[in-house]
Amino acid sequence: MKYLKISTLLLCFIAFSCSKNDDNAVANNPDSTPPATPTPVVKSVADYPVQDFMWKAMNTYYFWQSDVSDLADTKDDVTSDYVDFLSKESNPADFFFKLCNQHIDIVGEAAAIDRFSFLRENYKDLVNGFAGISKTNGVRFGTATYGPTNNDVFGFVRYIIPGSNADGKDIKRGDIFTAVNGIDLTLDNYIDLLGNSGSETYTLNFADLVDNTIVPNGRELSLTKESGTQRDPIFINKIIEQNGLKIGYFMYNQFISEYNEQLNEVFETFKAANIDELILDLRYNPGGATDSALQMASSIYSTDTSQLFAKDRTNSKLANTFWASSFYFVDETSNGTPINSLNLNRVYVITTGSTASASEFLINGLNPYMDVIQIGDATAGKNEFSFTLVDDAAYDFLYNPDRESNINPKNQWGIQPILGRAQNAAGFEDYTAGLIPDKPIIEDIANMGILGDPSERLLNFTLNEISATSSKTNFDAVFPANIINSTEEMEYPDGMMSLNGLINPKSISDNK
């Protein structure tokens, strides 16, 4: 105990001495001062360029702007409050979806109001997608569930993009695959394995249908996604002669403005042949540019520019700001070439659940004017349009390829929010459940056939409708499937209907 007391006293003495010496050192050295208290860092709007761009663009353009409290015009009245609001969500994608009106990514499908607004971290991915350029191995497929619990997933090839990595390899329409890199596809993993976030190179593991059962067959194929793969939307155009009729068949897989001249040339061929009927195959068309859809409608029906094709419904800020808040049939392409019009009073359109957006815009717009006989399955029900917005405030955030140098280099995000809905000349716009076919029939995964061949199931059915003859073909589906997704929906899960060439930035500025 005595030792403990002495030690304690010694420690106290040492501590006192050190403290005293430190005080003397500070007193004898006037340059030695205590560290200053850090100055609080004051954040400004400039510290959040992505969120600021997204808010301002959404405040101006978003269809449901008045229904979202965070998009109120007074939100940025007090700078400090606005900065605090911008800083609360560091992830730009999460910030964007929270600005939307009950977005499907936030509230789920059942409660969603906004199902289709989307974005990309690099605006060029948006632009390239609408131009038909993507990173892909060229296999366009659908996916469906099977098995006792419907949790297992298989893919089936719809077509191969010419010139792609898969072109010329041992893979074709109708092939079935059940695994990637040996990993069985399920509802939980198939998007990760096959979608944009998956590996650039992967191996598909194939299967056969045996007695309506999917059985792995041991065959496999390695494929690589390649940047800059161009998808020519004009997939098949031909003339089929049947029972004395000349029938034009046109499979068109995306509405792309860059192909408007080629689109016009297809109808020039049909016009020169003086076709009697037209079959427009949009079964795999996810949409795209509305100016292309408007041109196609004019090529099919009329170039009478006094006839209303569709009209838009936007938020109050955008009222009367578009070049064409009412869209009329056109008589020339976007390059000024006279449009070749067939002036038909009837058209047959083949559709599936992958027929979406601008494809539905075309069908709905033609319906008041001509007999549109829809054959196939119900369409996707994407009745809203959008436009690519980027951080170019001087141009009202509208993407313009000639102004890429003006886009904020610190912010390359591109957003594609819903701007409004399109009504046809009769005022109809409510097809969120899809456009319902007049003659329902689905593809048979057990017998996909060859696209463009008159014996292919959906085309054969349509040709029989035109001829009004009964066929010996059995159209009962041998292997109907619960289709859940497709390549197009994985690449652009929120739809494709862009008002390319139909927005006037100057009039928007003047209206503010």
Short mmCIF file of C-alpha atoms in Angstrom, two decimals:
data_model
loop_
_atom_site.label_atom_id
_atom_site.label_comp_id
_atom_site.label_asym_id
_atom_site.label_seq_id
_atom_site.Cartn_x
_atom_site.Cartn_y
_atom_site.Cartn_z
CA MET A 1 0.00 0.00 0.00
CA LYS A 2 2.91 2.38 0.77
CA TYR A 3 4.37 1.68 -2.68
CA LEU A 4 1.05 2.53 -4.31
CA LYS A 5 0.86 5.89 -2.54
CA ILE A 6 4.40 6.86 -3.47
CA SER A 7 3.80 5.92 -7.11
CA THR A 8 0.62 7.92 -7.20
CA LEU A 9 2.32 10.98 -5.79
CA LEU A 10 5.14 10.61 -8.32
CA LEU A 11 2.74 10.42 -11.23
CA CYS A 12 0.90 13.47 -10.03
CA PHE A 13 4.18 15.40 -9.75
CA ILE A 14 5.22 14.40 -13.25
CA ALA A 15 1.86 15.38 -14.66
CA PHE A 16 1.97 18.76 -12.91
CA SER A 17 5.51 19.39 -14.13
CA CYS A 18 4.65 18.58 -17.77
CA SER A 19 1.65 20.86 -17.68
CA LYS A 20 3.66 23.66 -16.23
CA ASN A 21 6.43 23.23 -18.81
CA ASP A 22 3.90 23.27 -21.65
CA ASP A 23 2.44 26.50 -20.38
CA ASN A 24 5.89 28.05 -20.16
CA ALA A 25 6.69 26.86 -23.71
CA VAL A 26 3.62 28.59 -25.10
CA ALA A 27 4.38 31.74 -23.10
CA ASN A 28 8.01 31.84 -24.26
CA ASN A 29 7.05 31.16 -27.93
CA PRO A 30 4.49 33.71 -29.16
CA ASP A 31 4.36 32.05 -32.64
CA SER A 32 2.96 28.87 -31.13
CA THR A 33 -0.83 29.30 -30.97
CA PRO A 34 -3.67 26.84 -30.36
CA PRO A 35 -5.26 25.46 -33.58
CA ALA A 36 -8.06 27.58 -34.95
CA THR A 37 -11.64 26.35 -34.95
CA PRO A 38 -12.47 25.00 -38.48
CA THR A 39 -14.70 27.28 -40.55
CA PRO A 40 -17.94 25.48 -41.50
CA VAL A 41 -18.11 24.60 -45.21
CA VAL A 42 -21.07 26.39 -46.81
CA LYS A 43 -22.53 24.41 -49.71
CA SER A 44 -24.12 26.09 -52.75
CA VAL A 45 -26.27 25.02 -55.66
CA ALA A 46 -23.10 24.66 -57.73
CA ASP A 47 -22.03 21.76 -55.48
CA TYR A 48 -24.98 19.70 -56.76
CA PRO A 49 -25.04 20.21 -60.56
CA VAL A 50 -26.76 16.90 -61.34
CA GLN A 51 -29.59 17.27 -58.85
CA ASP A 52 -30.04 20.96 -59.77
CA PHE A 53 -30.33 20.10 -63.47
CA MET A 54 -32.79 17.29 -62.79
CA TRP A 55 -35.02 19.47 -60.60
CA LYS A 56 -35.10 22.41 -63.02
CA ALA A 57 -35.78 20.19 -66.04
CA MET A 58 -38.50 18.23 -64.24
CA ASN A 59 -40.07 21.43 -62.90
CA THR A 60 -40.46 22.65 -66.48
CA TYR A 61 -41.34 19.55 -68.45
CA TYR A 62 -42.71 16.78 -66.24
CA PHE A 63 -46.26 15.75 -67.09
CA TRP A 64 -47.28 15.46 -63.42
CA GLN A 65 -45.30 18.51 -62.20
CA SER A 66 -48.30 20.01 -60.40
CA ASP A 67 -48.94 16.74 -58.55
CA VAL A 68 -45.46 16.46 -57.02
CA SER A 69 -44.88 18.77 -54.03
CA ASP A 70 -41.09 18.62 -54.45
CA LEU A 71 -41.51 20.08 -57.95
CA ALA A 72 -43.48 23.12 -56.80
CA ASP A 73 -42.37 26.39 -58.40
CA THR A 74 -41.55 27.81 -54.94
CA LYS A 75 -39.13 25.00 -54.07
CA ASP A 76 -36.04 27.01 -55.03
CA ASP A 77 -37.22 30.38 -53.65
CA VAL A 78 -34.98 30.14 -50.57
CA THR A 79 -31.45 29.22 -51.64
CA SER A 80 -30.39 27.60 -48.38
CA ASP A 81 -33.51 25.44 -48.25
CA TYR A 82 -33.09 24.48 -51.91
CA VAL A 83 -29.44 23.50 -51.36
CA ASP A 84 -30.45 21.42 -48.37
CA PHE A 85 -33.08 19.69 -50.52
CA LEU A 86 -30.57 18.94 -53.29
CA SER A 87 -28.06 17.52 -50.81
CA LYS A 88 -30.40 15.03 -49.14
CA GLU A 89 -30.02 12.42 -51.89
CA SER A 90 -26.47 11.80 -53.09
CA ASN A 91 -27.47 9.17 -55.66
CA PRO A 92 -28.74 11.04 -58.76
CA ALA A 93 -30.89 8.13 -59.93
CA ASP A 94 -32.65 7.91 -56.56
CA PHE A 95 -33.09 11.70 -56.56
CA PHE A 96 -34.70 11.57 -60.01
CA PHE A 97 -37.13 8.75 -59.24
CA LYS A 98 -38.22 10.51 -56.03
CA LEU A 99 -39.13 13.55 -58.14
CA CYS A 100 -41.47 11.40 -60.20
CA ASN A 101 -45.13 10.84 -59.42
CA GLN A 102 -45.24 7.45 -57.67
CA HIS A 103 -42.64 5.95 -59.97
CA ILE A 104 -42.78 2.21 -60.46
CA ASP A 105 -39.20 1.88 -59.16
CA ILE A 106 -40.26 3.46 -55.87
CA VAL A 107 -43.80 2.19 -55.21
CA GLY A 108 -44.01 -0.94 -57.35
CA GLU A 109 -46.22 -1.77 -60.31
CA ALA A 110 -49.55 -1.97 -58.47
CA ALA A 111 -49.36 1.58 -57.06
CA ALA A 112 -47.39 3.23 -59.87
CA ILE A 113 -48.61 6.30 -61.73
CA ASP A 114 -45.38 6.98 -63.60
CA ARG A 115 -44.25 3.73 -65.21
CA PHE A 116 -41.98 5.01 -67.94
CA SER A 117 -39.72 7.92 -66.95
CA PHE A 118 -36.11 6.79 -66.99
CA LEU A 119 -32.52 8.03 -67.18
CA ARG A 120 -28.93 7.12 -67.98
CA GLU A 121 -25.67 8.23 -66.34
CA ASN A 122 -24.34 9.13 -69.79
CA TYR A 123 -26.81 10.90 -72.07
CA LYS A 124 -25.14 9.29 -75.12
CA ASP A 125 -26.56 5.93 -74.06
CA LEU A 126 -30.04 7.45 -74.40
CA VAL A 127 -29.28 9.09 -77.72
CA ASN A 128 -27.66 5.97 -79.17
CA GLY A 129 -30.57 3.80 -78.05
CA PHE A 130 -33.06 5.97 -79.92
CA ALA A 131 -30.74 5.88 -82.95
CA GLY A 132 -30.71 2.08 -82.88
CA ILE A 133 -27.11 1.86 -81.65
CA SER A 134 -26.31 -0.25 -78.62
CA LYS A 135 -23.88 -2.61 -76.97
CA THR A 136 -25.29 -6.01 -77.79
CA ASN A 137 -24.32 -9.46 -78.99
CA GLY A 138 -27.20 -9.29 -81.48
CA VAL A 139 -29.50 -11.92 -79.98
CA ARG A 140 -33.02 -10.52 -79.65
CA PHE A 141 -34.97 -12.78 -77.34
CA GLY A 142 -38.02 -13.09 -75.18
CA THR A 143 -38.12 -14.64 -71.72
CA ALA A 144 -40.85 -16.71 -70.08
CA THR A 145 -41.42 -18.70 -66.92
CA TYR A 146 -41.91 -22.45 -66.64
CA GLY A 147 -41.78 -25.22 -64.06
CA PRO A 148 -44.12 -26.14 -61.20
CA THR A 149 -43.61 -22.83 -59.35
CA ASN A 150 -43.20 -20.57 -62.41
CA ASN A 151 -39.94 -19.36 -60.87
CA ASP A 152 -37.72 -20.91 -63.52
CA VAL A 153 -37.02 -18.81 -66.62
CA PHE A 154 -36.11 -19.71 -70.18
CA GLY A 155 -35.21 -17.53 -73.12
CA PHE A 156 -36.24 -18.02 -76.73
CA VAL A 157 -34.57 -16.38 -79.72
CA ARG A 158 -36.78 -14.09 -81.77
CA TYR A 159 -34.23 -12.94 -84.34
CA ILE A 160 -30.55 -12.13 -84.83
CA ILE A 161 -29.34 -8.64 -85.76
CA PRO A 162 -27.48 -8.81 -89.09
CA GLY A 163 -23.80 -7.98 -88.75
CA SER A 164 -23.76 -8.51 -84.99
CA ASN A 165 -21.53 -10.81 -82.95
CA ALA A 166 -24.16 -13.57 -83.07
CA ASP A 167 -24.72 -13.30 -86.81
CA GLY A 168 -23.34 -16.37 -88.55
CA LYS A 169 -22.96 -18.39 -85.34
CA ASP A 170 -24.83 -21.51 -84.33
CA ILE A 171 -27.91 -19.72 -83.03
CA LYS A 172 -31.21 -18.97 -84.73
CA ARG A 173 -34.83 -17.98 -84.25
CA GLY A 174 -36.67 -20.48 -82.07
CA ASP A 175 -33.63 -21.66 -80.09
CA ILE A 176 -34.30 -22.04 -76.36
CA PHE A 177 -31.81 -21.45 -73.54
CA THR A 178 -32.23 -22.04 -69.81
CA ALA A 179 -28.89 -21.03 -68.30
CA VAL A 180 -26.04 -18.55 -68.62
CA ASN A 181 -22.51 -19.72 -67.83
CA GLY A 182 -24.07 -22.86 -66.40
CA ILE A 183 -26.26 -20.89 -63.96
CA ASP A 184 -29.96 -21.74 -64.30
CA LEU A 185 -32.14 -18.71 -65.07
CA THR A 186 -34.72 -17.75 -62.43
CA LEU A 187 -36.96 -14.79 -61.76
CA ASP A 188 -34.37 -13.54 -59.27
CA ASN A 189 -31.31 -13.62 -61.53
CA TYR A 190 -32.23 -13.56 -65.22
CA ILE A 191 -32.05 -9.77 -65.62
CA ASP A 192 -28.64 -9.62 -63.92
CA LEU A 193 -27.33 -12.43 -66.12
CA LEU A 194 -28.80 -11.29 -69.43
CA GLY A 195 -29.34 -7.54 -69.04
CA ASN A 196 -27.13 -4.48 -69.41
CA SER A 197 -25.41 -5.06 -66.07
CA GLY A 198 -24.40 -8.60 -66.98
CA SER A 199 -21.06 -9.76 -68.37
CA GLU A 200 -20.03 -8.55 -71.81
CA THR A 201 -19.13 -12.12 -72.74
CA TYR A 202 -21.24 -15.02 -71.57
CA THR A 203 -22.16 -18.54 -72.59
CA LEU A 204 -25.74 -19.54 -73.32
CA ASN A 205 -26.76 -23.07 -72.35
CA PHE A 206 -29.44 -24.41 -74.68
CA ALA A 207 -32.38 -26.79 -74.27
CA ASP A 208 -34.97 -28.62 -76.35
CA LEU A 209 -38.71 -28.96 -76.07
CA VAL A 210 -39.52 -32.64 -75.57
CA ASP A 211 -43.21 -33.53 -75.09
CA ASN A 212 -43.87 -29.93 -73.97
CA THR A 213 -41.09 -30.17 -71.41
CA ILE A 214 -37.92 -28.09 -71.50
CA VAL A 215 -34.88 -30.38 -71.39
CA PRO A 216 -31.25 -29.14 -71.40
CA ASN A 217 -29.40 -30.56 -74.43
CA GLY A 218 -25.77 -29.82 -73.53
CA ARG A 219 -25.21 -27.37 -76.40
CA GLU A 220 -23.66 -24.04 -75.51
CA LEU A 221 -22.44 -20.92 -77.29
CA SER A 222 -20.23 -18.02 -76.21
CA LEU A 223 -21.34 -14.53 -77.26
CA THR A 224 -19.86 -11.06 -76.75
CA LYS A 225 -21.64 -7.73 -76.55
CA GLU A 226 -20.07 -5.24 -78.92
CA SER A 227 -20.32 -1.46 -78.75
CA GLY A 228 -21.81 0.47 -81.64
CA THR A 229 -23.93 -2.36 -83.02
CA GLN A 230 -26.39 -0.76 -85.45
CA ARG A 231 -29.95 -2.05 -85.60
CA ASP A 232 -31.46 -1.35 -89.02
CA PRO A 233 -35.19 -1.14 -88.21
CA ILE A 234 -36.16 -2.14 -91.76
CA PHE A 235 -35.91 -5.86 -91.15
CA ILE A 236 -38.04 -7.36 -93.93
CA ASN A 237 -39.96 -5.79 -96.81
CA LYS A 238 -41.31 -7.91 -99.62
CA ILE A 239 -44.32 -8.43 -101.85
CA ILE A 240 -46.32 -11.63 -101.50
CA GLU A 241 -48.63 -12.61 -104.33
CA GLN A 242 -51.62 -14.66 -103.26
CA ASN A 243 -54.95 -15.38 -104.95
CA GLY A 244 -54.39 -12.62 -107.47
CA LEU A 245 -53.52 -10.04 -104.80
CA LYS A 246 -50.26 -8.18 -104.31
CA ILE A 247 -49.66 -7.95 -100.58
CA GLY A 248 -46.90 -5.79 -99.16
CA TYR A 249 -45.26 -7.23 -96.05
CA PHE A 250 -43.15 -4.90 -93.91
CA MET A 251 -41.46 -5.91 -90.65
CA TYR A 252 -40.25 -2.74 -88.93
CA ASN A 253 -38.46 -3.14 -85.59
CA GLN A 254 -37.97 0.41 -84.26
CA PHE A 255 -38.96 3.96 -85.20
CA ILE A 256 -35.61 5.65 -85.88
CA SER A 257 -35.43 9.15 -87.40
CA GLU A 258 -32.07 8.42 -88.99
CA TYR A 259 -33.81 5.86 -91.25
CA ASN A 260 -36.68 8.09 -92.41
CA GLU A 261 -35.37 8.27 -95.97
CA GLN A 262 -35.00 4.49 -96.19
CA LEU A 263 -38.49 4.15 -94.73
CA ASN A 264 -39.82 6.33 -97.52
CA GLU A 265 -38.03 4.17 -100.09
CA VAL A 266 -39.81 1.05 -98.81
CA PHE A 267 -43.15 2.68 -99.52
CA GLU A 268 -41.88 3.84 -102.89
CA THR A 269 -41.36 0.15 -103.74
CA PHE A 270 -44.83 -0.76 -102.54
CA LYS A 271 -46.36 2.13 -104.44
CA ALA A 272 -44.56 1.22 -107.66
CA ALA A 273 -45.84 -2.36 -107.35
CA ASN A 274 -49.37 -1.04 -106.82
CA ILE A 275 -50.01 -3.36 -103.88
CA ASP A 276 -53.57 -4.26 -102.94
CA GLU A 277 -53.03 -4.81 -99.21
CA LEU A 278 -50.38 -4.01 -96.59
CA ILE A 279 -49.26 -6.10 -93.61
CA LEU A 280 -47.28 -4.07 -91.11
CA ASP A 281 -45.43 -6.32 -88.68
CA LEU A 282 -44.69 -4.45 -85.43
CA ARG A 283 -44.54 -7.50 -83.16
CA TYR A 284 -41.07 -6.66 -81.80
CA ASN A 285 -41.16 -2.87 -82.21
CA PRO A 286 -40.68 -1.09 -78.83
CA GLY A 287 -41.31 2.37 -80.28
CA GLY A 288 -38.95 5.28 -80.83
CA ALA A 289 -39.26 8.57 -82.69
CA THR A 290 -42.76 9.93 -83.24
CA ASP A 291 -41.70 11.84 -86.37
CA SER A 292 -40.98 8.45 -87.97
CA ALA A 293 -44.36 7.13 -86.85
CA LEU A 294 -46.07 10.21 -88.28
CA GLN A 295 -44.23 9.72 -91.57
CA MET A 296 -45.24 6.06 -91.73
CA ALA A 297 -48.87 6.93 -91.02
CA SER A 298 -48.79 9.40 -93.91
CA SER A 299 -47.24 6.79 -96.20
CA ILE A 300 -50.01 4.35 -95.33
CA TYR A 301 -53.05 6.63 -95.33
CA SER A 302 -52.65 10.19 -96.60
CA THR A 303 -50.34 13.18 -97.00
CA ASP A 304 -53.21 15.61 -96.47
CA THR A 305 -51.55 18.01 -94.01
CA SER A 306 -54.91 19.50 -92.99
CA GLN A 307 -55.99 16.24 -91.32
CA LEU A 308 -55.29 15.85 -87.61
CA PHE A 309 -53.34 12.74 -86.65
CA ALA A 310 -52.94 13.27 -82.91
CA LYS A 311 -52.80 15.95 -80.24
CA ASP A 312 -50.78 16.12 -77.06
CA ARG A 313 -51.79 16.67 -73.44
CA THR A 314 -49.00 18.15 -71.31
CA ASN A 315 -48.58 20.13 -68.10
CA SER A 316 -49.83 23.71 -68.16
CA LYS A 317 -46.32 25.13 -68.62
CA LEU A 318 -45.90 23.36 -71.94
CA ALA A 319 -49.32 24.18 -73.36
CA ASN A 320 -48.97 25.56 -76.87
CA THR A 321 -45.17 25.41 -76.82
CA PHE A 322 -44.59 22.51 -79.19
CA TRP A 323 -44.07 23.02 -82.89
CA ALA A 324 -47.06 20.76 -83.21
CA SER A 325 -49.22 20.52 -80.12
CA SER A 326 -51.54 19.04 -82.69
CA PHE A 327 -49.84 16.63 -85.06
CA TYR A 328 -51.07 16.53 -88.65
CA PHE A 329 -50.30 14.09 -91.42
CA VAL A 330 -47.16 15.15 -93.31
CA ASP A 331 -46.27 15.29 -96.98
CA GLU A 332 -42.48 15.17 -96.75
CA THR A 333 -39.76 13.52 -94.68
CA SER A 334 -37.72 15.39 -92.09
CA ASN A 335 -35.18 15.97 -94.91
CA GLY A 336 -37.80 17.47 -97.21
CA THR A 337 -38.28 14.50 -99.52
CA PRO A 338 -41.87 14.08 -100.81
CA ILE A 339 -43.54 11.16 -99.06
CA ASN A 340 -44.64 8.13 -101.03
CA SER A 341 -48.19 7.44 -99.89
CA LEU A 342 -50.28 4.35 -100.62
CA ASN A 343 -53.59 6.05 -99.73
CA LEU A 344 -54.98 2.80 -98.36
CA ASN A 345 -58.28 2.43 -96.53
CA ARG A 346 -57.20 -0.72 -94.70
CA VAL A 347 -54.03 -2.04 -93.06
CA TYR A 348 -53.25 -5.26 -91.19
CA VAL A 349 -50.96 -4.82 -88.17
CA ILE A 350 -49.29 -7.72 -86.33
CA THR A 351 -48.67 -7.01 -82.63
CA THR A 352 -47.45 -8.66 -79.41
CA GLY A 353 -46.83 -7.50 -75.86
CA SER A 354 -43.51 -6.09 -77.13
CA THR A 355 -45.32 -3.68 -79.47
CA ALA A 356 -45.06 -0.40 -77.59
CA SER A 357 -44.97 3.38 -77.46
CA ALA A 358 -44.54 4.91 -80.93
CA SER A 359 -45.94 1.69 -82.45
CA GLU A 360 -49.11 2.16 -80.42
CA PHE A 361 -49.09 5.86 -81.29
CA LEU A 362 -49.19 4.87 -84.98
CA ILE A 363 -51.99 2.32 -84.56
CA ASN A 364 -54.10 4.60 -82.36
CA GLY A 365 -53.60 7.57 -84.68
CA LEU A 366 -54.70 5.64 -87.78
CA ASN A 367 -57.76 4.09 -86.14
CA PRO A 368 -60.17 7.03 -86.73
CA TYR A 369 -59.32 7.14 -90.44
CA MET A 370 -59.06 3.62 -91.74
CA ASP A 371 -59.76 -0.01 -90.99
CA VAL A 372 -56.82 -1.07 -88.82
CA ILE A 373 -57.09 -4.82 -88.38
CA GLN A 374 -54.90 -5.76 -85.44
CA ILE A 375 -53.72 -9.37 -85.35
CA GLY A 376 -51.72 -11.04 -82.58
CA ASP A 377 -51.59 -10.18 -78.88
CA ALA A 378 -52.40 -7.04 -76.86
CA THR A 379 -49.76 -4.30 -77.05
CA ALA A 380 -47.71 -3.03 -74.09
CA GLY A 381 -49.92 -0.05 -73.22
CA LYS A 382 -47.27 2.69 -73.25
CA ASN A 383 -49.32 5.73 -74.19
CA GLU A 384 -46.97 8.48 -73.03
CA PHE A 385 -44.21 10.42 -74.76
CA SER A 386 -40.90 11.88 -73.64
CA PHE A 387 -37.80 13.71 -74.81
CA THR A 388 -34.10 13.47 -73.92
CA LEU A 389 -33.11 16.24 -71.50
CA VAL A 390 -29.49 17.17 -70.72
CA ASP A 391 -27.67 19.83 -68.69
CA ASP A 392 -27.74 22.55 -71.35
CA ALA A 393 -29.67 25.32 -69.60
CA ALA A 394 -29.20 27.80 -72.45
CA TYR A 395 -31.19 25.46 -74.69
CA ASP A 396 -33.89 24.73 -72.14
CA PHE A 397 -32.25 21.37 -71.29
CA LEU A 398 -33.36 19.85 -74.60
CA TYR A 399 -30.82 17.57 -76.23
CA ASN A 400 -29.53 18.85 -79.56
CA PRO A 401 -26.72 16.91 -81.30
CA ASP A 402 -25.27 20.20 -82.58
CA ARG A 403 -24.88 21.51 -79.01
CA GLU A 404 -23.05 18.66 -77.29
CA SER A 405 -20.14 21.00 -76.51
CA ASN A 406 -22.57 23.15 -74.50
CA ILE A 407 -23.59 20.33 -72.15
CA ASN A 408 -22.18 20.80 -68.64
CA PRO A 409 -18.94 18.74 -68.61
CA LYS A 410 -19.45 18.09 -64.89
CA ASN A 411 -22.81 16.48 -65.58
CA GLN A 412 -23.32 13.97 -68.39
CA TRP A 413 -26.57 12.51 -67.07
CA GLY A 414 -29.50 12.31 -69.46
CA ILE A 415 -33.10 12.01 -68.30
CA GLN A 416 -36.15 10.87 -70.24
CA PRO A 417 -39.17 12.02 -68.21
CA ILE A 418 -42.76 11.70 -69.35
CA LEU A 419 -43.87 14.95 -70.99
CA GLY A 420 -47.45 14.00 -71.76
CA ARG A 421 -49.91 11.72 -73.49
CA ALA A 422 -51.02 11.60 -77.10
CA GLN A 423 -54.68 11.42 -78.10
CA ASN A 424 -55.87 10.45 -81.56
CA ALA A 425 -58.17 12.64 -83.63
CA ALA A 426 -61.16 11.13 -81.83
CA GLY A 427 -59.68 12.05 -78.44
CA PHE A 428 -58.84 8.47 -77.42
CA GLU A 429 -55.73 7.93 -75.28
CA ASP A 430 -56.71 5.40 -72.63
CA TYR A 431 -54.89 2.24 -73.63
CA THR A 432 -52.69 1.65 -70.59
CA ALA A 433 -53.88 -1.99 -70.69
CA GLY A 434 -52.72 -2.21 -74.30
CA LEU A 435 -54.47 -2.07 -77.66
CA ILE A 436 -56.55 -5.23 -77.94
CA PRO A 437 -56.29 -7.23 -81.19
CA ASP A 438 -59.28 -7.83 -83.44
CA LYS A 439 -57.94 -11.31 -84.19
CA PRO A 440 -56.05 -12.73 -81.19
CA ILE A 441 -53.26 -15.23 -81.84
CA ILE A 442 -49.91 -15.77 -80.12
CA GLU A 443 -46.56 -17.06 -81.29
CA ASP A 444 -45.86 -20.73 -80.70
CA ILE A 445 -42.45 -21.13 -79.09
CA ALA A 446 -42.42 -24.74 -80.21
CA ASN A 447 -42.70 -23.66 -83.84
CA MET A 448 -41.47 -20.10 -84.36
CA GLY A 449 -41.02 -20.48 -88.11
CA ILE A 450 -39.04 -18.14 -90.33
CA LEU A 451 -39.88 -14.44 -90.23
CA GLY A 452 -41.25 -13.25 -93.57
CA ASP A 453 -42.07 -16.76 -94.77
CA PRO A 454 -45.77 -17.06 -95.71
CA SER A 455 -45.96 -20.22 -93.60
CA GLU A 456 -44.81 -18.45 -90.42
CA ARG A 457 -47.64 -18.65 -87.88
CA LEU A 458 -48.69 -14.99 -87.47
CA LEU A 459 -48.04 -14.04 -91.08
CA ASN A 460 -49.88 -17.13 -92.32
CA PHE A 461 -52.86 -16.28 -90.12
CA THR A 462 -52.90 -12.72 -91.50
CA LEU A 463 -52.68 -13.88 -95.11
CA ASN A 464 -55.67 -16.15 -94.49
CA GLU A 465 -57.60 -13.19 -93.10
CA ILE A 466 -56.84 -11.19 -96.24
CA SER A 467 -57.89 -14.01 -98.53
CA ALA A 468 -60.92 -14.80 -96.37
CA THR A 469 -60.15 -18.47 -96.82
CA SER A 470 -59.98 -21.23 -94.28
CA SER A 471 -56.58 -22.81 -93.78
CA LYS A 472 -55.49 -26.32 -93.04
CA THR A 473 -52.97 -24.85 -90.58
CA ASN A 474 -53.68 -25.62 -86.94
CA PHE A 475 -53.41 -22.31 -85.12
CA ASP A 476 -53.80 -23.74 -81.62
CA ALA A 477 -50.68 -22.84 -79.66
CA VAL A 478 -48.63 -25.97 -79.01
CA PHE A 479 -46.48 -24.41 -76.31
CA PRO A 480 -47.99 -21.15 -75.06
CA ALA A 481 -45.79 -19.42 -72.50
CA ASN A 482 -46.04 -16.79 -69.80
CA ILE A 483 -43.80 -14.20 -71.45
CA ILE A 484 -42.31 -11.82 -68.91
CA ASN A 485 -39.68 -9.76 -70.71
CA SER A 486 -37.68 -9.16 -73.87
CA THR A 487 -34.33 -7.79 -75.00
CA GLU A 488 -35.93 -4.46 -75.91
CA GLU A 489 -37.54 -4.07 -72.50
CA MET A 490 -34.29 -4.91 -70.73
CA GLU A 491 -32.42 -2.28 -72.73
CA TYR A 492 -35.20 0.30 -72.40
CA PRO A 493 -37.45 -0.95 -69.60
CA ASP A 494 -39.51 2.23 -69.55
CA GLY A 495 -40.54 2.47 -73.18
CA MET A 496 -39.57 4.45 -76.24
CA MET A 497 -41.68 7.28 -77.61
CA SER A 498 -39.68 10.43 -78.15
CA LEU A 499 -40.93 13.66 -79.69
CA ASN A 500 -37.97 13.93 -82.06
CA GLY A 501 -38.24 17.05 -84.20
CA LEU A 502 -41.54 18.08 -82.64
CA ILE A 503 -40.39 20.47 -79.89
CA ASN A 504 -39.54 24.13 -80.37
CA PRO A 505 -37.06 25.33 -77.70
CA LYS A 506 -37.56 29.00 -78.52
CA SER A 507 -41.31 28.87 -77.98
CA ILE A 508 -40.80 27.15 -74.64
CA SER A 509 -38.47 29.96 -73.51
CA ASP A 510 -40.92 32.61 -74.69
CA ASN A 511 -43.72 30.99 -72.73
CA LYS A 512 -41.88 31.14 -69.37
#
